[in-house]
Amino acid sequence: DPVAIAPPAAESAPAATVVTATTSSKTYSTPDTPDNDLMIRAALGKSPVEKTPVWLFRQAGRHLPEYHSYKTQTGRSFLDMLSFPEDVAECTMQPVRRYDLDAAILFSDILVIAEALNIEVTMPGGVGILVPQPLKSPRDMNKRVPFAQVEQDAAAFVQDKLSHVIKSVKLIRTKMAEEQTSIPLIGFSAAPWTLLFYMVGGSSRKNNDAGTTWLKKHPEASKRLLDTLTKIIIEYTSAQVEAGAHMLQIFEAMGMMIDEDNFYEFAMPCLEQIATELKARYPNVPLMVFSRGASFANEKLSALGYDVVTIDGEVDRSTARATMADRAGLQGNYDPKELILMDADGKVVHTTETVRKSAKELLKDLGPQRLIANLGEGLGGKESPMLVNAFVNAIHEESEAMIAVSSSL
């Protein structure tokens, strides 16, 4: 029963055949290849797919009635649920039970690293993410952020402060095995700039310039914080792979809150370091990046080692493929508004037919190969599960037909 509260289960991942990749200091393992490996093949581009894979940003939670029922039964807030691996596993599994998705994604939040660094995060509802006590100055930062602990051993810091997330990944893999759901599990993290933006008082609803103001006033302190965040992200995502994640997504969710010059000076070096280190550790684990609202960076991101670059709704599809060349695959950029059934007056504005038509346009514009069909931004909660299902099915059916035709020519 997807609504019932999931009972605790074993926290160890199912036995897996591993592929190893060696760096100078450690030998790392990557998870077994799932039966449905469309996502992995589309991401790495080593072999063609028979149909385009699809998953959705924020596919768990908000828009699902079973999520709201489950959340009510737990009596916990969204942020509180993230501390309970059984809650995380249940919410991760809900959308893959309902839809024919080609991947599950860890049910979590972009600011768990900020919380691990003693930064309180709240979501009071209707106003987005809030940090009640942001970092006020470099002195305040040095007093509150545990730099010494991270610099001494970032991996140990992750295991100490984010162990609940790692346990959740293991439990999700266990649930997937129990439910015979053999698809990739995506692990993820926010990128350093996005974390800094929130930690110094930025918000999507107000204080939009807080992050860039901090960069301008405190460039050296900014670089120290970004460097520390980069170290944590590398170890945090590595720990997710060690626990069973098959793919990784890096979210530069606040890319629209930084200008191009500052992006290249402060954000891009971090993204490059993350890609370089993760691909050295895990060459066969697909690495995806989304620099939302900063599409100017996509071409350079595609050259850093990311296997897939996500395009948001503002990107011109006609030029997106040329921008990537053969360096990276594409992910995106369907408009989630197409999945809202009725407007504020109760008038039906989208149907399964309109969804199929727009899904077909996405495939025609971007091509069915080396593509992961997804959204240009996350599901907001007003979307119709019926139309989400129609989108997933349309992508599979229309892409399969397109590929079959091209193969017969």
C-alpha positions as a Markdown table, in Angstrom:
| # | Residue | x | y | z |
|---|---|---|---|---|
| 1 | Asp | 0.0 | 0.0 | 0.0 |
| 2 | Pro | 1.8 | 3.2 | -1.1 |
| 3 | Val | -0.1 | 5.3 | 1.4 |
| 4 | Ala | 0.7 | 3.2 | 4.5 |
| 5 | Ile | 3.7 | 4.2 | 6.5 |
| 6 | Ala | 6.6 | 2.0 | 5.5 |
| 7 | Pro | 7.9 | -0.2 | 8.3 |
| 8 | Pro | 11.7 | 0.0 | 9.0 |
| 9 | Ala | 13.7 | -2.4 | 6.8 |
| 10 | Ala | 17.3 | -3.5 | 6.6 |
| 11 | Glu | 19.7 | -0.7 | 5.9 |
| 12 | Ser | 22.1 | -2.7 | 3.8 |
| 13 | Ala | 22.0 | -2.5 | 0.1 |
| 14 | Pro | 21.3 | -5.7 | -1.9 |
| 15 | Ala | 24.3 | -7.6 | -3.0 |
| 16 | Ala | 25.7 | -6.2 | -6.3 |
| 17 | Thr | 28.2 | -7.1 | -8.9 |
| 18 | Val | 30.7 | -4.2 | -8.8 |
| 19 | Val | 32.9 | -2.5 | -11.3 |
| 20 | Thr | 36.0 | -0.8 | -9.7 |
| 21 | Ala | 37.8 | 2.3 | -10.6 |
| 22 | Thr | 41.1 | 3.2 | -9.0 |
| 23 | Thr | 42.5 | 6.5 | -8.0 |
| 24 | Ser | 45.8 | 7.2 | -6.4 |
| 25 | Ser | 44.4 | 6.9 | -2.9 |
| 26 | Lys | 41.4 | 4.6 | -2.9 |
| 27 | Thr | 39.6 | 1.9 | -4.9 |
| 28 | Tyr | 35.9 | 2.8 | -5.4 |
| 29 | Ser | 33.0 | 0.6 | -6.4 |
| 30 | Thr | 30.1 | 1.4 | -8.7 |
| 31 | Pro | 26.7 | -0.3 | -8.4 |
| 32 | Asp | 25.5 | -3.1 | -10.6 |
| 33 | Thr | 23.8 | -2.1 | -13.9 |
| 34 | Pro | 20.0 | -2.3 | -13.5 |
| 35 | Asp | 17.8 | -4.3 | -15.9 |
| 36 | Asn | 16.4 | -1.0 | -17.3 |
| 37 | Asp | 19.6 | 0.8 | -18.2 |
| 38 | Leu | 18.1 | 3.3 | -20.7 |
| 39 | Met | 19.1 | 6.3 | -18.6 |
| 40 | Ile | 22.7 | 5.1 | -18.3 |
| 41 | Arg | 23.1 | 4.4 | -22.0 |
| 42 | Ala | 21.5 | 7.7 | -23.0 |
| 43 | Ala | 23.7 | 9.6 | -20.5 |
| 44 | Leu | 27.0 | 8.0 | -21.5 |
| 45 | Gly | 26.2 | 7.8 | -25.2 |
| 46 | Lys | 28.2 | 4.6 | -25.8 |
| 47 | Ser | 25.3 | 2.8 | -27.4 |
| 48 | Pro | 21.9 | 3.8 | -28.9 |
| 49 | Val | 18.6 | 3.4 | -27.0 |
| 50 | Glu | 15.5 | 1.9 | -28.3 |
| 51 | Lys | 13.4 | 4.6 | -26.7 |
| 52 | Thr | 14.1 | 7.9 | -24.9 |
| 53 | Pro | 14.3 | 7.5 | -21.1 |
| 54 | Val | 12.3 | 9.9 | -18.9 |
| 55 | Trp | 12.3 | 11.0 | -15.3 |
| 56 | Leu | 11.1 | 14.3 | -13.7 |
| 57 | Phe | 12.6 | 16.9 | -11.4 |
| 58 | Arg | 10.6 | 16.7 | -8.1 |
| 59 | Gln | 8.8 | 13.5 | -9.4 |
| 60 | Ala | 8.3 | 12.6 | -5.7 |
| 61 | Gly | 6.2 | 14.6 | -3.3 |
| 62 | Arg | 4.1 | 17.7 | -4.0 |
| 63 | His | 1.9 | 16.6 | -6.9 |
| 64 | Leu | 1.2 | 13.1 | -5.6 |
| 65 | Pro | -1.9 | 12.4 | -3.5 |
| 66 | Glu | -0.3 | 9.4 | -1.9 |
| 67 | Tyr | 2.6 | 11.6 | -0.8 |
| 68 | His | 0.2 | 14.0 | 1.0 |
| 69 | Ser | -1.6 | 11.0 | 2.6 |
| 70 | Tyr | 1.7 | 9.5 | 3.8 |
| 71 | Lys | 3.0 | 12.9 | 5.1 |
| 72 | Thr | -0.2 | 13.4 | 7.1 |
| 73 | Gln | 0.1 | 10.0 | 8.6 |
| 74 | Thr | 3.7 | 10.6 | 9.7 |
| 75 | Gly | 2.8 | 13.9 | 11.2 |
| 76 | Arg | 6.1 | 15.2 | 10.1 |
| 77 | Ser | 7.1 | 18.2 | 8.0 |
| 78 | Phe | 9.0 | 17.7 | 4.7 |
| 79 | Leu | 12.3 | 18.6 | 6.3 |
| 80 | Asp | 11.7 | 16.4 | 9.3 |
| 81 | Met | 10.9 | 13.5 | 7.0 |
| 82 | Leu | 14.4 | 13.7 | 5.5 |
| 83 | Ser | 15.9 | 12.5 | 8.8 |
| 84 | Phe | 13.9 | 9.2 | 8.7 |
| 85 | Pro | 15.3 | 6.8 | 6.1 |
| 86 | Glu | 12.0 | 4.8 | 6.0 |
| 87 | Asp | 10.2 | 8.1 | 5.0 |
| 88 | Val | 12.8 | 8.9 | 2.4 |
| 89 | Ala | 12.6 | 5.4 | 0.9 |
| 90 | Glu | 8.8 | 5.4 | 0.8 |
| 91 | Cys | 8.6 | 8.9 | -0.9 |
| 92 | Thr | 11.3 | 7.9 | -3.4 |
| 93 | Met | 9.4 | 4.8 | -4.4 |
| 94 | Gln | 5.9 | 6.4 | -4.8 |
| 95 | Pro | 6.4 | 7.9 | -8.2 |
| 96 | Val | 8.1 | 4.9 | -9.7 |
| 97 | Arg | 5.2 | 2.7 | -8.5 |
| 98 | Arg | 2.7 | 5.1 | -10.2 |
| 99 | Tyr | 4.6 | 5.9 | -13.4 |
| 100 | Asp | 6.7 | 4.0 | -15.9 |
| 101 | Leu | 9.8 | 6.1 | -15.0 |
| 102 | Asp | 13.3 | 5.1 | -16.1 |
| 103 | Ala | 14.9 | 6.3 | -12.8 |
| 104 | Ala | 14.2 | 7.0 | -9.2 |
| 105 | Ile | 15.8 | 9.9 | -7.5 |
| 106 | Leu | 16.7 | 10.2 | -3.8 |
| 107 | Phe | 14.0 | 12.1 | -2.0 |
| 108 | Ser | 16.0 | 14.9 | -0.3 |
| 109 | Asp | 16.6 | 18.6 | -0.4 |
| 110 | Ile | 19.4 | 20.8 | -1.9 |
| 111 | Leu | 20.2 | 22.3 | 1.5 |
| 112 | Val | 21.0 | 19.3 | 3.6 |
| 113 | Ile | 24.7 | 20.2 | 3.4 |
| 114 | Ala | 24.0 | 23.7 | 4.7 |
| 115 | Glu | 22.2 | 22.1 | 7.6 |
| 116 | Ala | 25.2 | 19.8 | 8.2 |
| 117 | Leu | 27.3 | 23.0 | 8.5 |
| 118 | Asn | 25.1 | 24.4 | 11.3 |
| 119 | Ile | 22.9 | 26.6 | 9.1 |
| 120 | Glu | 19.3 | 26.3 | 10.1 |
| 121 | Val | 16.9 | 25.9 | 7.2 |
| 122 | Thr | 13.1 | 26.4 | 7.4 |
| 123 | Met | 10.3 | 26.0 | 4.9 |
| 124 | Pro | 7.3 | 27.8 | 6.5 |
| 125 | Gly | 5.2 | 27.4 | 3.4 |
| 126 | Gly | 4.4 | 29.8 | 0.6 |
| 127 | Val | 7.6 | 31.7 | 0.9 |
| 128 | Gly | 10.2 | 29.2 | -0.3 |
| 129 | Ile | 13.3 | 28.2 | 1.6 |
| 130 | Leu | 14.3 | 30.5 | 4.5 |
| 131 | Val | 17.6 | 30.6 | 6.4 |
| 132 | Pro | 16.6 | 32.5 | 9.6 |
| 133 | Gln | 20.2 | 33.2 | 10.7 |
| 134 | Pro | 22.4 | 33.6 | 7.6 |
| 135 | Leu | 26.1 | 34.2 | 7.8 |
| 136 | Lys | 26.6 | 37.9 | 8.5 |
| 137 | Ser | 30.4 | 38.3 | 7.9 |
| 138 | Pro | 33.6 | 36.3 | 7.4 |
| 139 | Arg | 34.1 | 36.4 | 11.1 |
| 140 | Asp | 30.6 | 35.0 | 11.7 |
| 141 | Met | 31.4 | 32.4 | 9.0 |
| 142 | Asn | 34.6 | 31.3 | 10.6 |
| 143 | Lys | 32.9 | 31.0 | 14.0 |
| 144 | Arg | 30.0 | 28.9 | 12.8 |
| 145 | Val | 31.2 | 26.8 | 9.9 |
| 146 | Pro | 33.3 | 23.8 | 11.1 |
| 147 | Phe | 36.2 | 24.4 | 8.6 |
| 148 | Ala | 38.8 | 22.5 | 10.6 |
| 149 | Gln | 36.6 | 19.3 | 10.7 |
| 150 | Val | 36.0 | 19.3 | 7.0 |
| 151 | Glu | 39.6 | 20.1 | 6.1 |
| 152 | Gln | 40.9 | 17.3 | 8.3 |
| 153 | Asp | 38.6 | 14.7 | 6.8 |
| 154 | Ala | 35.7 | 15.7 | 4.5 |
| 155 | Ala | 34.6 | 12.0 | 4.1 |
| 156 | Ala | 34.4 | 11.5 | 7.8 |
| 157 | Phe | 32.4 | 14.7 | 8.1 |
| 158 | Val | 29.9 | 13.4 | 5.6 |
| 159 | Gln | 29.6 | 10.1 | 7.4 |
| 160 | Asp | 29.1 | 11.9 | 10.7 |
| 161 | Lys | 26.7 | 14.7 | 9.7 |
| 162 | Leu | 24.8 | 13.2 | 6.7 |
| 163 | Ser | 24.7 | 9.5 | 7.8 |
| 164 | His | 20.9 | 9.6 | 7.6 |
| 165 | Val | 21.1 | 10.3 | 3.8 |
| 166 | Ile | 23.5 | 7.5 | 3.2 |
| 167 | Lys | 21.3 | 5.1 | 5.2 |
| 168 | Ser | 18.4 | 6.3 | 3.1 |
| 169 | Val | 20.2 | 5.4 | -0.1 |
| 170 | Lys | 20.9 | 1.9 | 1.1 |
| 171 | Leu | 17.3 | 1.5 | 2.2 |
| 172 | Ile | 16.0 | 2.7 | -1.1 |
| 173 | Arg | 18.1 | 0.1 | -2.9 |
| 174 | Thr | 16.7 | -2.5 | -0.6 |
| 175 | Lys | 13.2 | -1.4 | -1.3 |
| 176 | Met | 13.8 | -1.4 | -5.0 |
| 177 | Ala | 15.1 | -5.0 | -4.8 |
| 178 | Glu | 12.1 | -6.1 | -2.7 |
| 179 | Glu | 9.7 | -4.5 | -5.2 |
| 180 | Gln | 11.6 | -5.8 | -8.2 |
| 181 | Thr | 12.2 | -2.2 | -9.5 |
| 182 | Ser | 15.4 | -2.5 | -11.5 |
| 183 | Ile | 16.0 | 1.1 | -12.7 |
| 184 | Pro | 18.8 | 3.5 | -11.8 |
| 185 | Leu | 18.8 | 5.4 | -8.6 |
| 186 | Ile | 20.0 | 9.0 | -8.9 |
| 187 | Gly | 21.9 | 10.6 | -6.1 |
| 188 | Phe | 22.3 | 14.4 | -6.0 |
| 189 | Ser | 23.6 | 17.5 | -4.4 |
| 190 | Ala | 23.3 | 21.2 | -4.7 |
| 191 | Ala | 26.4 | 22.9 | -6.3 |
| 192 | Pro | 28.6 | 25.2 | -4.1 |
| 193 | Trp | 27.3 | 28.5 | -5.4 |
| 194 | Thr | 23.7 | 27.5 | -4.7 |
| 195 | Leu | 24.6 | 26.5 | -1.2 |
| 196 | Leu | 26.5 | 29.8 | -0.5 |
| 197 | Phe | 23.6 | 31.8 | -1.9 |
| 198 | Tyr | 21.3 | 30.5 | 0.7 |
| 199 | Met | 23.8 | 30.4 | 3.5 |
| 200 | Val | 24.4 | 34.1 | 3.3 |
| 201 | Gly | 20.7 | 35.0 | 3.2 |
| 202 | Gly | 19.7 | 34.6 | -0.4 |
| 203 | Ser | 16.1 | 33.6 | -1.2 |
| 204 | Ser | 14.2 | 32.9 | -4.4 |
| 205 | Arg | 11.5 | 35.2 | -3.2 |
| 206 | Lys | 13.6 | 38.1 | -1.8 |
| 207 | Asn | 17.2 | 39.1 | -1.1 |
| 208 | Asn | 18.1 | 38.0 | -4.6 |
| 209 | Asp | 21.4 | 40.0 | -4.6 |
| 210 | Ala | 22.6 | 38.7 | -1.2 |
| 211 | Gly | 24.9 | 36.1 | -2.8 |
| 212 | Thr | 26.6 | 38.4 | -5.3 |
| 213 | Thr | 26.9 | 41.1 | -2.7 |
| 214 | Trp | 28.7 | 38.7 | -0.4 |
| 215 | Leu | 31.0 | 37.7 | -3.3 |
| 216 | Lys | 31.9 | 41.3 | -4.0 |
| 217 | Lys | 32.4 | 42.3 | -0.3 |
| 218 | His | 34.2 | 39.1 | 0.8 |
| 219 | Pro | 35.9 | 37.5 | -2.2 |
| 220 | Glu | 38.5 | 35.6 | -0.2 |
| 221 | Ala | 36.0 | 34.3 | 2.4 |
| 222 | Ser | 33.7 | 33.4 | -0.4 |
| 223 | Lys | 36.4 | 31.3 | -2.1 |
| 224 | Arg | 37.2 | 29.6 | 1.2 |
| 225 | Leu | 33.6 | 28.7 | 1.8 |
| 226 | Leu | 33.1 | 27.5 | -1.8 |
| 227 | Asp | 36.2 | 25.4 | -1.6 |
| 228 | Thr | 35.0 | 23.7 | 1.6 |
| 229 | Leu | 31.5 | 23.1 | 0.0 |
| 230 | Thr | 33.2 | 21.6 | -3.0 |
| 231 | Lys | 35.1 | 19.1 | -0.8 |
| 232 | Ile | 31.9 | 18.2 | 1.0 |
| 233 | Ile | 29.9 | 17.7 | -2.2 |
| 234 | Ile | 32.5 | 15.4 | -3.7 |
| 235 | Glu | 32.5 | 13.2 | -0.6 |
| 236 | Tyr | 28.7 | 13.4 | -0.2 |
| 237 | Thr | 28.0 | 12.3 | -3.7 |
| 238 | Ser | 30.8 | 9.7 | -3.5 |
| 239 | Ala | 29.1 | 8.3 | -0.4 |
| 240 | Gln | 25.8 | 8.1 | -2.3 |
| 241 | Val | 27.5 | 6.0 | -5.0 |
| 242 | Glu | 29.1 | 3.8 | -2.4 |
| 243 | Ala | 25.7 | 3.3 | -0.9 |
| 244 | Gly | 24.1 | 2.3 | -4.2 |
| 245 | Ala | 23.3 | 5.3 | -6.4 |
| 246 | His | 23.8 | 4.6 | -10.1 |
| 247 | Met | 23.9 | 8.1 | -11.4 |
| 248 | Leu | 24.6 | 11.6 | -10.0 |
| 249 | Gln | 22.9 | 15.0 | -10.6 |
| 250 | Ile | 24.5 | 18.3 | -9.5 |
| 251 | Phe | 22.0 | 21.1 | -9.2 |
| 252 | Glu | 23.2 | 24.7 | -9.6 |
| 253 | Ala | 19.7 | 25.7 | -8.8 |
| 254 | Met | 20.4 | 29.4 | -8.2 |
| 255 | Gly | 22.3 | 29.9 | -11.5 |
| 256 | Met | 20.0 | 32.8 | -12.3 |
| 257 | Met | 21.1 | 34.7 | -9.2 |
| 258 | Ile | 24.7 | 35.2 | -10.4 |
| 259 | Asp | 26.0 | 37.2 | -13.3 |
| 260 | Glu | 28.2 | 35.7 | -16.0 |
| 261 | Asp | 31.5 | 37.1 | -14.8 |
| 262 | Asn | 31.0 | 36.0 | -11.2 |
| 263 | Phe | 29.8 | 32.6 | -12.4 |
| 264 | Tyr | 33.0 | 32.0 | -14.2 |
| 265 | Glu | 35.2 | 33.3 | -11.4 |
| 266 | Phe | 33.4 | 31.7 | -8.4 |
| 267 | Ala | 31.0 | 28.9 | -9.5 |
| 268 | Met | 32.6 | 27.3 | -12.5 |
| 269 | Pro | 35.9 | 26.3 | -10.9 |
| 270 | Cys | 33.9 | 24.4 | -8.2 |
| 271 | Leu | 31.8 | 22.6 | -10.9 |
| 272 | Glu | 34.9 | 21.7 | -12.8 |
| 273 | Gln | 36.6 | 20.3 | -9.6 |
| 274 | Ile | 33.5 | 18.3 | -8.8 |
| 275 | Ala | 33.3 | 16.8 | -12.4 |
| 276 | Thr | 37.1 | 16.1 | -12.5 |
| 277 | Glu | 37.2 | 14.2 | -9.2 |
| 278 | Leu | 33.9 | 12.3 | -9.5 |
| 279 | Lys | 34.8 | 11.1 | -13.1 |
| 280 | Ala | 38.2 | 10.0 | -11.8 |
| 281 | Arg | 36.6 | 8.1 | -9.0 |
| 282 | Tyr | 33.6 | 6.8 | -11.0 |
| 283 | Pro | 34.2 | 6.9 | -14.8 |
| 284 | Asn | 31.2 | 4.7 | -15.4 |
| 285 | Val | 28.7 | 6.6 | -13.2 |
| 286 | Pro | 26.8 | 9.1 | -15.3 |
| 287 | Leu | 27.3 | 12.6 | -14.1 |
| 288 | Met | 24.6 | 15.2 | -14.8 |
| 289 | Val | 24.6 | 19.0 | -14.2 |
| 290 | Phe | 21.8 | 21.6 | -14.2 |
| 291 | Ser | 22.8 | 25.3 | -14.1 |
| 292 | Arg | 19.4 | 26.7 | -14.0 |
| 293 | Gly | 19.0 | 30.2 | -15.4 |
| 294 | Ala | 22.7 | 30.3 | -16.5 |
| 295 | Ser | 22.5 | 28.6 | -19.9 |
| 296 | Phe | 25.5 | 30.8 | -21.0 |
| 297 | Ala | 27.6 | 28.2 | -19.1 |
| 298 | Asn | 26.2 | 25.1 | -20.8 |
| 299 | Glu | 28.8 | 24.9 | -23.6 |
| 300 | Lys | 31.7 | 25.1 | -21.1 |
| 301 | Leu | 30.0 | 22.7 | -18.7 |
| 302 | Ser | 29.8 | 20.1 | -21.5 |
| 303 | Ala | 33.6 | 20.2 | -21.8 |
| 304 | Leu | 34.3 | 19.6 | -18.1 |
| 305 | Gly | 33.4 | 15.9 | -18.0 |
| 306 | Tyr | 29.7 | 16.1 | -17.3 |
| 307 | Asp | 28.0 | 13.4 | -19.3 |
| 308 | Val | 24.7 | 15.2 | -19.4 |
| 309 | Val | 23.9 | 19.0 | -19.4 |
| 310 | Thr | 20.3 | 20.0 | -18.5 |
| 311 | Ile | 18.6 | 22.8 | -20.4 |
| 312 | Asp | 16.0 | 24.9 | -18.8 |
| 313 | Gly | 12.8 | 26.2 | -20.4 |
| 314 | Glu | 14.5 | 29.4 | -21.6 |
| 315 | Val | 17.0 | 27.5 | -23.8 |
| 316 | Asp | 16.4 | 27.5 | -27.6 |
| 317 | Arg | 16.1 | 23.8 | -28.5 |
| 318 | Ser | 17.2 | 24.5 | -32.1 |
| 319 | Thr | 20.7 | 25.5 | -30.8 |
| 320 | Ala | 21.0 | 23.3 | -27.8 |
| 321 | Arg | 22.3 | 20.2 | -29.6 |
| 322 | Ala | 24.9 | 22.2 | -31.5 |
| 323 | Thr | 26.1 | 23.8 | -28.2 |
| 324 | Met | 26.8 | 20.4 | -26.7 |
| 325 | Ala | 28.4 | 19.0 | -29.9 |
| 326 | Asp | 29.3 | 15.4 | -29.1 |
| 327 | Arg | 30.7 | 16.3 | -25.7 |
| 328 | Ala | 27.6 | 15.7 | -23.6 |
| 329 | Gly | 24.0 | 14.5 | -23.8 |
| 330 | Leu | 21.0 | 16.7 | -23.2 |
| 331 | Gln | 18.3 | 16.6 | -20.4 |
| 332 | Gly | 15.2 | 18.7 | -20.3 |
| 333 | Asn | 13.3 | 20.9 | -21.1 |
| 334 | Tyr | 9.6 | 20.2 | -21.1 |
| 335 | Asp | 7.4 | 22.9 | -19.6 |
| 336 | Pro | 5.7 | 21.6 | -16.4 |
| 337 | Lys | 2.8 | 24.0 | -17.0 |
| 338 | Glu | 1.7 | 21.7 | -19.8 |
| 339 | Leu | 0.9 | 19.1 | -17.1 |
| 340 | Ile | -1.6 | 21.3 | -15.2 |
| 341 | Leu | -5.1 | 20.2 | -16.1 |
| 342 | Met | -7.2 | 23.2 | -15.2 |
| 343 | Asp | -6.7 | 26.9 | -14.7 |
| 344 | Ala | -7.8 | 29.0 | -11.7 |
| 345 | Asp | -11.3 | 29.2 | -13.0 |
| 346 | Gly | -11.7 | 25.4 | -13.3 |
| 347 | Lys | -11.4 | 25.4 | -17.1 |
| 348 | Val | -9.5 | 22.5 | -18.7 |
| 349 | Val | -6.4 | 23.9 | -20.4 |
| 350 | His | -4.4 | 20.7 | -21.1 |
| 351 | Thr | -5.4 | 17.2 | -22.0 |
| 352 | Thr | -3.6 | 13.9 | -22.6 |
| 353 | Glu | -3.7 | 14.8 | -26.3 |
| 354 | Thr | -2.1 | 18.2 | -25.9 |
| 355 | Val | 0.6 | 16.6 | -23.7 |
| 356 | Arg | 1.3 | 13.9 | -26.3 |
| 357 | Lys | 1.6 | 16.7 | -29.0 |
| 358 | Ser | 4.1 | 18.8 | -27.0 |
| 359 | Ala | 6.1 | 15.7 | -25.9 |
| 360 | Lys | 6.4 | 14.7 | -29.6 |
| 361 | Glu | 7.6 | 18.3 | -30.3 |
| 362 | Leu | 10.3 | 17.9 | -27.6 |
| 363 | Leu | 11.6 | 14.7 | -29.3 |
| 364 | Lys | 11.4 | 16.2 | -32.7 |
| 365 | Asp | 13.4 | 19.3 | -31.6 |
| 366 | Leu | 16.1 | 17.6 | -29.6 |
| 367 | Gly | 16.2 | 14.1 | -31.2 |
| 368 | Pro | 15.4 | 10.8 | -29.4 |
| 369 | Gln | 19.1 | 9.7 | -28.9 |
| 370 | Arg | 21.5 | 11.0 | -26.3 |
| 371 | Leu | 18.5 | 12.6 | -24.6 |
| 372 | Ile | 16.9 | 12.3 | -21.2 |
| 373 | Ala | 13.4 | 13.7 | -21.4 |
| 374 | Asn | 12.7 | 15.8 | -18.3 |
| 375 | Leu | 11.4 | 19.2 | -17.3 |
| 376 | Gly | 12.8 | 22.7 | -17.6 |
| 377 | Glu | 12.1 | 23.1 | -13.9 |
| 378 | Gly | 10.7 | 21.0 | -11.1 |
| 379 | Leu | 7.1 | 19.9 | -10.6 |
| 380 | Gly | 5.4 | 22.6 | -8.5 |
| 381 | Gly | 2.6 | 20.6 | -7.0 |
| 382 | Lys | -0.4 | 21.6 | -9.2 |
| 383 | Glu | 0.3 | 19.1 | -11.9 |
| 384 | Ser | -2.2 | 16.4 | -12.7 |
| 385 | Pro | -0.9 | 12.8 | -12.2 |
| 386 | Met | -3.0 | 11.8 | -15.2 |
| 387 | Leu | -1.1 | 14.2 | -17.4 |
| 388 | Val | 2.3 | 13.3 | -15.9 |
| 389 | Asn | 1.5 | 9.7 | -16.8 |
| 390 | Ala | 0.5 | 10.8 | -20.3 |
| 391 | Phe | 3.8 | 12.6 | -20.7 |
| 392 | Val | 5.9 | 9.6 | -19.6 |
| 393 | Asn | 4.0 | 7.2 | -21.8 |
| 394 | Ala | 4.1 | 9.6 | -24.8 |
| 395 | Ile | 7.9 | 10.1 | -24.5 |
| 396 | His | 8.3 | 6.3 | -24.6 |
| 397 | Glu | 5.9 | 5.5 | -27.3 |
| 398 | Glu | 6.7 | 8.4 | -29.7 |
| 399 | Ser | 10.5 | 8.0 | -29.3 |
| 400 | Glu | 10.3 | 4.3 | -29.9 |
| 401 | Ala | 8.3 | 4.9 | -33.1 |
| 402 | Met | 10.8 | 7.6 | -34.2 |
| 403 | Ile | 13.8 | 5.4 | -33.6 |
| 404 | Ala | 12.2 | 2.4 | -35.3 |
| 405 | Val | 11.6 | 4.5 | -38.4 |
| 406 | Ser | 15.1 | 5.9 | -38.5 |
| 407 | Ser | 16.6 | 2.4 | -38.0 |
| 408 | Ser | 14.6 | 1.1 | -41.0 |
| 409 | Leu | 15.9 | 3.7 | -43.4 |
